[in-house]
Coordinates of C-alpha atoms and ligand atoms in Angstrom, one line a residue:
X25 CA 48.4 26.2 3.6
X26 CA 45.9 23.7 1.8
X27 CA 48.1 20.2 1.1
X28 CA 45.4 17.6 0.8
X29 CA 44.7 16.7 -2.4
X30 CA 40.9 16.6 -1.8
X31 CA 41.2 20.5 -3.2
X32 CA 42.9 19.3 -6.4
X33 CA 40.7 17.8 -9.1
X34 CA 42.6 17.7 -11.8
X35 CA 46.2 16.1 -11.0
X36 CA 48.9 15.0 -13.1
X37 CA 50.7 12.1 -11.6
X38 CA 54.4 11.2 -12.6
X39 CA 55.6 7.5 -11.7
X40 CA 59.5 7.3 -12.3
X41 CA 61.4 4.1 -13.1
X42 CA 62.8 2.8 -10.1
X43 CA 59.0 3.0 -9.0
X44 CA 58.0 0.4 -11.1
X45 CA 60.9 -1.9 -11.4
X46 CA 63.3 -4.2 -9.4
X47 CA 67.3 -3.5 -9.8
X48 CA 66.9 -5.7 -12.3
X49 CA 64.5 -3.9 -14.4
X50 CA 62.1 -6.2 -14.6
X51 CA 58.8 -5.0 -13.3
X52 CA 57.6 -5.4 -9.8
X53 CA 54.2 -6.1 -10.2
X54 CA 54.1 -5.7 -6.6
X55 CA 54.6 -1.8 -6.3
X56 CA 52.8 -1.1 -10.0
X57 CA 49.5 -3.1 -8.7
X58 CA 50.0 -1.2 -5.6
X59 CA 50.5 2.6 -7.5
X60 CA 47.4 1.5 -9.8
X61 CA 45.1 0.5 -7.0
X62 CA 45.6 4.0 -5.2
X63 CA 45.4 5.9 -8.4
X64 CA 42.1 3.8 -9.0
X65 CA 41.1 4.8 -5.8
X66 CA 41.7 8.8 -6.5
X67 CA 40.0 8.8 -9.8
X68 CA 36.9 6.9 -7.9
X69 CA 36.3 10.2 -6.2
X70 CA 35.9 11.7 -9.4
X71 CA 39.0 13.4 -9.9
X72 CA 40.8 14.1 -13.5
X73 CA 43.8 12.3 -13.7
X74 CA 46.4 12.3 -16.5
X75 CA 49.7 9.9 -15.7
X76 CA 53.0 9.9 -17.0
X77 CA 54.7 7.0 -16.5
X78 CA 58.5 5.7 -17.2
X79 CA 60.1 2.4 -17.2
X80 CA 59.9 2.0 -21.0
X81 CA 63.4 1.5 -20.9
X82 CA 64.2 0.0 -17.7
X83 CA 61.1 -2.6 -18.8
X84 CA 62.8 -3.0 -21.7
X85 CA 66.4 -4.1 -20.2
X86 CA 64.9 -6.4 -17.9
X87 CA 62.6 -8.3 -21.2
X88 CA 65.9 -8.6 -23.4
X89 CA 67.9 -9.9 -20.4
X90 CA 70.4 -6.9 -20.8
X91 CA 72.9 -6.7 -17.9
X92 CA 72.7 -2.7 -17.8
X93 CA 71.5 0.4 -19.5
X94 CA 71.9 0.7 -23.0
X95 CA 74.5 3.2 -23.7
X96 CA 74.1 3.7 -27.7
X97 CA 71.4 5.3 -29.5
X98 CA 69.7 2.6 -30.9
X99 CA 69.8 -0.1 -28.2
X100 CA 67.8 2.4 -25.7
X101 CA 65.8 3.1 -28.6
X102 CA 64.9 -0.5 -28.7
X103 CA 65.0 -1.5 -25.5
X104 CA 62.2 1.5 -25.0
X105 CA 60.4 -0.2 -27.5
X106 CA 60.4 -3.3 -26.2
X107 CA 59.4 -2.0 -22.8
X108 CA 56.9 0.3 -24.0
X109 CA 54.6 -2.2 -24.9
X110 CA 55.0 -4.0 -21.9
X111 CA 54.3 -1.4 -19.4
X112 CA 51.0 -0.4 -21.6
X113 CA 50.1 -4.1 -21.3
X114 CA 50.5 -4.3 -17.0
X115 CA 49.0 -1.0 -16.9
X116 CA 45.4 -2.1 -19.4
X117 CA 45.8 -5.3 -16.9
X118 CA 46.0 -3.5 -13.3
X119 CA 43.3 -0.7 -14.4
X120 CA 41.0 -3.4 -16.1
X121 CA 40.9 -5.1 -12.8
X122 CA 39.1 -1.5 -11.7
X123 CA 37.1 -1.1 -14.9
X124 CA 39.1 2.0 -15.7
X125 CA 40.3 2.4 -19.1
X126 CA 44.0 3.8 -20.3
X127 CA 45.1 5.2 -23.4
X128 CA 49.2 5.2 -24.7
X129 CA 50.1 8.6 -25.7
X130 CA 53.7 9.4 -26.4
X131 CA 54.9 12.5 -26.9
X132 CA 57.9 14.3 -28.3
X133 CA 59.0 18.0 -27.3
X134 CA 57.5 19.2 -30.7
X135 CA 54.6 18.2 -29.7
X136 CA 54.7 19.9 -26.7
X137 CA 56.3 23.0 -28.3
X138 CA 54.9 23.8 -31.6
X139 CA 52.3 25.4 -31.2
X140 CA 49.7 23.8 -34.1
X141 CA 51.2 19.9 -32.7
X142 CA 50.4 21.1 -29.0
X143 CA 46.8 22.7 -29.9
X144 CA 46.6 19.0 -31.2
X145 CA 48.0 17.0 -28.3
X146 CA 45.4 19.2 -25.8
X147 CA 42.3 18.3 -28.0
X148 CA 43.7 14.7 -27.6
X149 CA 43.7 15.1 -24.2
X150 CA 40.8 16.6 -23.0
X151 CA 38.8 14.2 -25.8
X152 CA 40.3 11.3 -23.3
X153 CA 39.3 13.1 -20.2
X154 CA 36.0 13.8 -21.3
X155 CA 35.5 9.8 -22.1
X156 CA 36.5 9.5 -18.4
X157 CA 39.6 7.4 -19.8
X158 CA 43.0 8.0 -18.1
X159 CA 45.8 8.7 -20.4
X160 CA 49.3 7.0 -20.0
X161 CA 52.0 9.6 -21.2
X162 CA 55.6 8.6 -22.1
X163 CA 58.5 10.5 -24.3
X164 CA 58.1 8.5 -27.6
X165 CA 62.0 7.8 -26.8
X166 CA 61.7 5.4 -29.8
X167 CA 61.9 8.2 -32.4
X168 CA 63.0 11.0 -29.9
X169 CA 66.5 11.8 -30.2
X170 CA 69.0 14.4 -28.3
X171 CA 68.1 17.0 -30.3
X172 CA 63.9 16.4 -30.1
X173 CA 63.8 15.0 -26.9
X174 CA 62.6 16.1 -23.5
X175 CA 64.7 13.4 -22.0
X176 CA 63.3 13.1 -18.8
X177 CA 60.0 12.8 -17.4
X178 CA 59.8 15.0 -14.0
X179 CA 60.3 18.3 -17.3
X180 CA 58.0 15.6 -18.9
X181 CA 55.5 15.6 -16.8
X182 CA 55.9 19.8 -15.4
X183 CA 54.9 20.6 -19.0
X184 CA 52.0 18.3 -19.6
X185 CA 50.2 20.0 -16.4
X186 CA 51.1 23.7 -17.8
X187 CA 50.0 22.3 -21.2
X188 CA 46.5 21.4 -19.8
X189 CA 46.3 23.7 -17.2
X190 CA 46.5 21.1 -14.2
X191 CA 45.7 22.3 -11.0
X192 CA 48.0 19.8 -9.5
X193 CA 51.5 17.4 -10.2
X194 CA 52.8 14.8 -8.1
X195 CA 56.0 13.7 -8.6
X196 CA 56.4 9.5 -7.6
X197 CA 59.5 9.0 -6.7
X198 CA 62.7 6.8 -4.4
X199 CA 63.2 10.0 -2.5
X200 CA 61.0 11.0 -0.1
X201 CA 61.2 14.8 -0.8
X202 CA 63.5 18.0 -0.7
X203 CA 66.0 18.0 1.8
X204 CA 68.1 20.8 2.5
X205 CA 71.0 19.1 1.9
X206 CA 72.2 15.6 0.4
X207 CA 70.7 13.1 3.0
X208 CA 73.0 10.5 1.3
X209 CA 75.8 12.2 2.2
X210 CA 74.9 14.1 5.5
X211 CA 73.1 12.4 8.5
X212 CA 71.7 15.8 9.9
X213 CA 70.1 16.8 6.5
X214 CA 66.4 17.6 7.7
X215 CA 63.4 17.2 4.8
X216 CA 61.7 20.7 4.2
X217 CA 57.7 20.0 3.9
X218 CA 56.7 22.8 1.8
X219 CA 58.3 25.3 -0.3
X220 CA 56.6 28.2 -1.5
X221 CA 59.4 30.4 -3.3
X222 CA 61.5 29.7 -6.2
X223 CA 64.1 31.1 -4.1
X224 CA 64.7 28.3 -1.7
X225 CA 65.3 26.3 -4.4
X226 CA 68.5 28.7 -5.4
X227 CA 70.0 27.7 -1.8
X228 CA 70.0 23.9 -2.0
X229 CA 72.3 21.9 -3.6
X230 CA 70.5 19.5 -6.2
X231 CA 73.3 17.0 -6.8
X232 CA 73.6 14.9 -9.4
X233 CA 71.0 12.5 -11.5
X234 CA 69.4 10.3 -9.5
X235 CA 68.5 6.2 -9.7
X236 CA 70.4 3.4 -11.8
X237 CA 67.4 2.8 -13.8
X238 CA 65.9 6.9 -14.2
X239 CA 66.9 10.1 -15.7
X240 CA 65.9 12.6 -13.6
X241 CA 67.2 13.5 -9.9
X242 CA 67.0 16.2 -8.1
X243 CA 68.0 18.7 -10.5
X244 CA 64.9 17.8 -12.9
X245 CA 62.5 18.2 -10.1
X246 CA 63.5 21.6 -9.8
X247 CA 63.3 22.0 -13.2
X248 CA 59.6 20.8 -13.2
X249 CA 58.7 23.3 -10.2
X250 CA 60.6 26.0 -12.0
X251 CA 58.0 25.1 -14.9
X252 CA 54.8 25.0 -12.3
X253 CA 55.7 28.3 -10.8
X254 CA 55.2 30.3 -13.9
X255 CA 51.4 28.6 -13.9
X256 CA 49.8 29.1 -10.1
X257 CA 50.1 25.5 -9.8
X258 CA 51.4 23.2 -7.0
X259 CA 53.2 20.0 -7.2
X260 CA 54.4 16.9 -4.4
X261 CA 57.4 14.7 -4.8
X262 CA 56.7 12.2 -2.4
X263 CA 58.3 8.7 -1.9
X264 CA 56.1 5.5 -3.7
X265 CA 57.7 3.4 -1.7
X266 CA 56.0 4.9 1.2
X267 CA 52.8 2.1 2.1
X268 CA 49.3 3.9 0.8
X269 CA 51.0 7.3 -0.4
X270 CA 48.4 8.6 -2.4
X271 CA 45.7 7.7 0.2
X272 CA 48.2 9.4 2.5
X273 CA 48.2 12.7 0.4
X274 CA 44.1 12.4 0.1
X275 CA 43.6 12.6 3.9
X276 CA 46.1 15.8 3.8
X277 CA 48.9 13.8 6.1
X278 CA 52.4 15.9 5.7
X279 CA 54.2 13.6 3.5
X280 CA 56.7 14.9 1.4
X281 CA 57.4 18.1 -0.1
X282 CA 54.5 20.5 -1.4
X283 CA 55.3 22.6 -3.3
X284 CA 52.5 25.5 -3.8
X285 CA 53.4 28.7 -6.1
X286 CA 49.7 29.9 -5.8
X287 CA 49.0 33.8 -5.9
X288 CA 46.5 34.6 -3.1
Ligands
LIG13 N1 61.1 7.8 -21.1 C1 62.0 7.0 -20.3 C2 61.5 5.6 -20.1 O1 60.3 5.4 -20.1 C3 62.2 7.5 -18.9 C4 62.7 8.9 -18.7 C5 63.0 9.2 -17.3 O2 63.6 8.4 -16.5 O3 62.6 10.3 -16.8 O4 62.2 4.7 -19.9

């Protein structure tokens, strides 16, 4: 089985929350310069890359000195508009630094679901990729309510690859893959490296949602590769913690879970 991502050339990368941030939801500079320079690095050997990034919120909780997560409506709607523009402005400053441009685009599941409003949001798209320009995708969870939202951004993320017909997603995360069971609760879970049926997912126990400062957990990273099977695509969820992770994945080192639903 092919896992390095020298194969892929067009790869959607997801960076969650607790990636970016401290517990306190301010941003760590440290770990976003870090995750920019490695990206940089990827898209220097002429790769198409497409990211879709969190932290909106969390970013947002740490600028208005909140002590936790919003819990209403409207205060995570402002607190993800707060953040929002702070994340764009760290990410136009880290990529700068590598003459690469960004571009904000925020989407909402109509976008992604009606099908005139998606037509649009791929035109968008490609028009970006085509300027050589990488786009910076979020859930516009300003205006994005329960009953228009995604809500998290491993589904996020699944469905902007299908959308544009990525060859590949990787999924940045605090975990540092699928284990076959809970390896916070059980000392002999073992990590399984690749998983190439939709069926092994059915025997694992997902848990519950993940971080303090995310949505997603486990469960939504199924959904994503539940999302990636139907399209002959293949996804990681590898840890960003781990030192050089992208590098890591270029030289085709086993980190991780791959996950490859390729017909042969
Ligand atoms: N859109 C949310 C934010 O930027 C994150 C959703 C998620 O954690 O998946 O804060």
């Amino acid at each position: 089985m092919n896992t390095t991502l020298k194969n892929f050339n067009q790869i959607v990368i997801k960076i969650g929350s607790s990636s970016l941030t401290h517990d306190s939801g301010l941003l760590d500079l440290w770990k976003m310069e870090s995750l920019v320079k490695q990206i940089a690095n990827l898209y220097n050997s002429g790769k198409d890359i497409i990211l879709v990034s969190s932290g909106a919120i969390a970013a947002g909780i740490g600028k208005m000195k909140l002590t936790e997560k919003p819990k209403s409506i409207p205060d995570k709607q402002a607190a993800a508009a707060v953040g929002q523009g702070t994340l764009m402005h760290m990410y136009e400053k880290f990529f700068s630094e590598f003459g690469i441009t960004v571009a904000q685009v925020l989407l909402t599941k109509e976008d992604m679901y009606e099908p005139s409003r998606r037509a649009h949001c791929v035109n968008a798209l490609e028009a970006l990729i085509r300027h050589r320009v990488i786009p910076i995708i979020n859930e516009n969870d300003v205006v994005a309510i329960d009953e228009i939202k995604v809500g998290d951004n491993d589904t996020l993320s699944a469905e902007v690859c299908k959308m544009i017909h990525f060859e590949n997603l990787i999924i940045l995360s605090d975990i540092n893959g699928v284990y076959n069971k809970d390896p916070r609760k059980f000392t002999d879970a073992i990590m399984i490296p690749a998983i190439t049926k939709l069926s092994t997912l059915d025997d694992i126990d997902a848990g519950d949602a993940g971080s303090k400062v995310g949505t997603g957990g486990m469960q939504t990273k199924f959904k994503a590769a539940r999302i990636l099977a139907s399209e002959n695509s293949t996804m990681f969820i590898v840890n960003s913690a781990h030192p050089n992770i992208l590098n890591e994945l270029f030289e085709g080192k086993t980190v991780g879970t791959f996950f490859d639903f390729r017909k042969n």
